[in-house]
Amino acid sequence: MKASAREADARVKNPDPSIRAYLIYGPDRGLTHERAQTLVRAILEDPDDPFALTQLTEEDLKSDPAGLADAMAALSLTGGKRLVRVRLTGETGSGPIIEIIKGLESGSETAEAVLLVESGDLTPRGKLRKAFEPAKKAITIACYADTSHSLESLCESMLKVEGLQLAREARTEWLPRLEGDRALARGEIEKLILYKGLRSQRAEGDDTITREDVEAVAADQGEAQLDAVLAPTLLGLLAKADSAYHRSITAGGSAVGILRALQRRLDQLGAVHAAGGNEGAMARSGAPRYGPQADAFKRQLSLWRGRRLEHARQLAFDAERAVKRSGAPAEALVGDLLLRLARGAAQMGR
């Protein structure tokens, strides 16, 4: 089956029990990741239960092609539903996935788990879409860049939680800047909410976001400061990364903001790899195209790919979860994450 754009979000929020395999793909890796996360939370009672969720990469499929079938057949040790999540950059390593889909359709595969495949953009002629789309027990969900209407809905729903609304001139000025990547858009909306203040922090009646507020936290104002932290981290320059992070925090920067920026950068690297890793892919992802920043991005691209990139994404996700759930200060948790990634990049670059 193939989900329409209109029903895509409903499909992941309220999954059909008859669907045993999902292919969530598209050039907007932020939206792809968001919908995959929504599906995981909708299927599993505890998404953090390692006995309920098995995560694999294309490197895992290539090194152990039978591992996917074993994971799909395994029973949950704690009872309840199980899900196997596979993250790909494209068609590479998709052979075992296609065999699972064939088995589900023929009835020869008695899978205990639901299969979730998350990938970059795929062509209609590709093997994965050809396997999923005709299948009755599988579904594809495409993730393309948000329209102005869907961005407006996302923005309004997030602001509504904190009792905020956009003034008309702010709406006209700001929404076009968010187009292109769901993760970037969500991060910018969160940044604006933090700037304006949570419901419990604001003065009574201060619930309208003006154009002046938007200009104060515009995405391009501070990207250079964030890149001063991210670039040395992802290039393995430990001393520079540590120094830049502490300078940013001392100057009033947000550890959570840096973590969000790191997640966006990792997603951006993944999107470029998925689109071919060439100059055109970099341009479409919004990566810098000229000068020292472009050179640094290309070096990051060469270091972070495949399994290494997926591991970095998982570490960033774990850090975000720890920030939300633990009593430890965000500054310490994010600082530790940055040093771990910098050490890893330094080892890869030797």
CSV table of C-alpha atoms in Angstrom, one decimal, residues 3-10 12-13 23-41 85 87 116-121 141-151 153-155 158 178-187 263-264 266-268 270-271 313:
chain,number,residue,atom,x,y,z
A,3,ALA,CA,-0.2,6.3,2.0
A,4,SER,CA,-1.4,9.6,0.6
A,5,ALA,CA,0.1,12.9,1.9
A,6,ARG,CA,-3.2,13.6,3.6
A,7,GLU,CA,-3.3,10.4,5.6
A,8,ALA,CA,0.5,10.0,6.3
A,9,ASP,CA,0.4,11.4,9.8
A,10,ALA,CA,-2.7,9.5,10.8
A,12,VAL,CA,1.8,6.6,12.1
A,13,LYS,CA,-0.2,8.0,15.0
A,23,LEU,CA,8.7,2.1,4.7
A,24,ILE,CA,9.1,5.7,5.7
A,25,TYR,CA,11.3,7.6,3.2
A,26,GLY,CA,11.9,10.9,1.5
A,27,PRO,CA,14.3,13.8,1.0
A,28,ASP,CA,13.1,15.5,4.2
A,29,ARG,CA,15.1,13.5,6.7
A,30,GLY,CA,13.7,15.5,9.6
A,31,LEU,CA,10.1,14.6,8.7
A,32,THR,CA,11.2,11.0,8.0
A,33,HIS,CA,12.7,10.7,11.5
A,34,GLU,CA,9.8,12.5,13.2
A,35,ARG,CA,7.2,10.1,11.6
A,36,ALA,CA,9.4,7.1,12.4
A,37,GLN,CA,9.6,8.2,16.1
A,38,THR,CA,5.8,8.7,16.2
A,39,LEU,CA,5.2,5.2,14.9
A,40,VAL,CA,7.6,3.7,17.4
A,41,ARG,CA,5.8,5.4,20.3
A,85,ARG,CA,13.7,-0.5,13.1
A,87,ARG,CA,17.8,2.8,9.1
A,116,LEU,CA,10.0,-0.2,10.3
A,117,VAL,CA,12.4,0.8,7.5
A,118,GLU,CA,13.6,4.5,7.5
A,119,SER,CA,15.4,5.7,4.5
A,120,GLY,CA,16.3,8.7,2.4
A,121,ASP,CA,14.7,9.5,-1.0
A,141,ILE,CA,4.9,6.7,3.6
A,142,ALA,CA,6.7,9.4,1.7
A,143,CYS,CA,8.2,12.5,3.4
A,144,TYR,CA,8.6,15.5,1.2
A,145,ALA,CA,9.3,19.1,2.2
A,146,ASP,CA,6.5,20.8,4.1
A,147,THR,CA,4.0,23.1,2.3
A,148,SER,CA,3.2,26.5,3.7
A,149,HIS,CA,-0.1,25.1,4.9
A,150,SER,CA,1.5,22.2,6.8
A,151,LEU,CA,4.2,24.4,8.3
A,153,SER,CA,-0.4,23.9,11.1
A,154,LEU,CA,2.8,22.6,12.8
A,155,CYS,CA,3.7,26.1,14.1
A,158,MET,CA,3.4,23.9,18.9
A,178,LEU,CA,11.1,27.3,7.8
A,179,GLU,CA,10.5,25.5,4.5
A,180,GLY,CA,12.7,22.6,3.5
A,181,ASP,CA,13.3,20.4,6.6
A,182,ARG,CA,10.8,19.5,9.4
A,183,ALA,CA,13.6,19.0,12.0
A,184,LEU,CA,15.0,22.5,11.3
A,185,ALA,CA,11.5,24.0,11.4
A,186,ARG,CA,10.6,22.3,14.7
A,187,GLY,CA,13.9,23.5,16.2
A,263,GLN,CA,20.9,16.8,15.5
A,264,ARG,CA,20.0,19.0,12.5
A,266,LEU,CA,23.7,15.0,11.6
A,267,ASP,CA,20.3,14.8,9.7
A,268,GLN,CA,21.7,17.1,7.1
A,270,GLY,CA,22.5,11.9,6.2
A,271,ALA,CA,20.3,13.7,3.7
A,313,ARG,CA,22.4,10.1,15.8
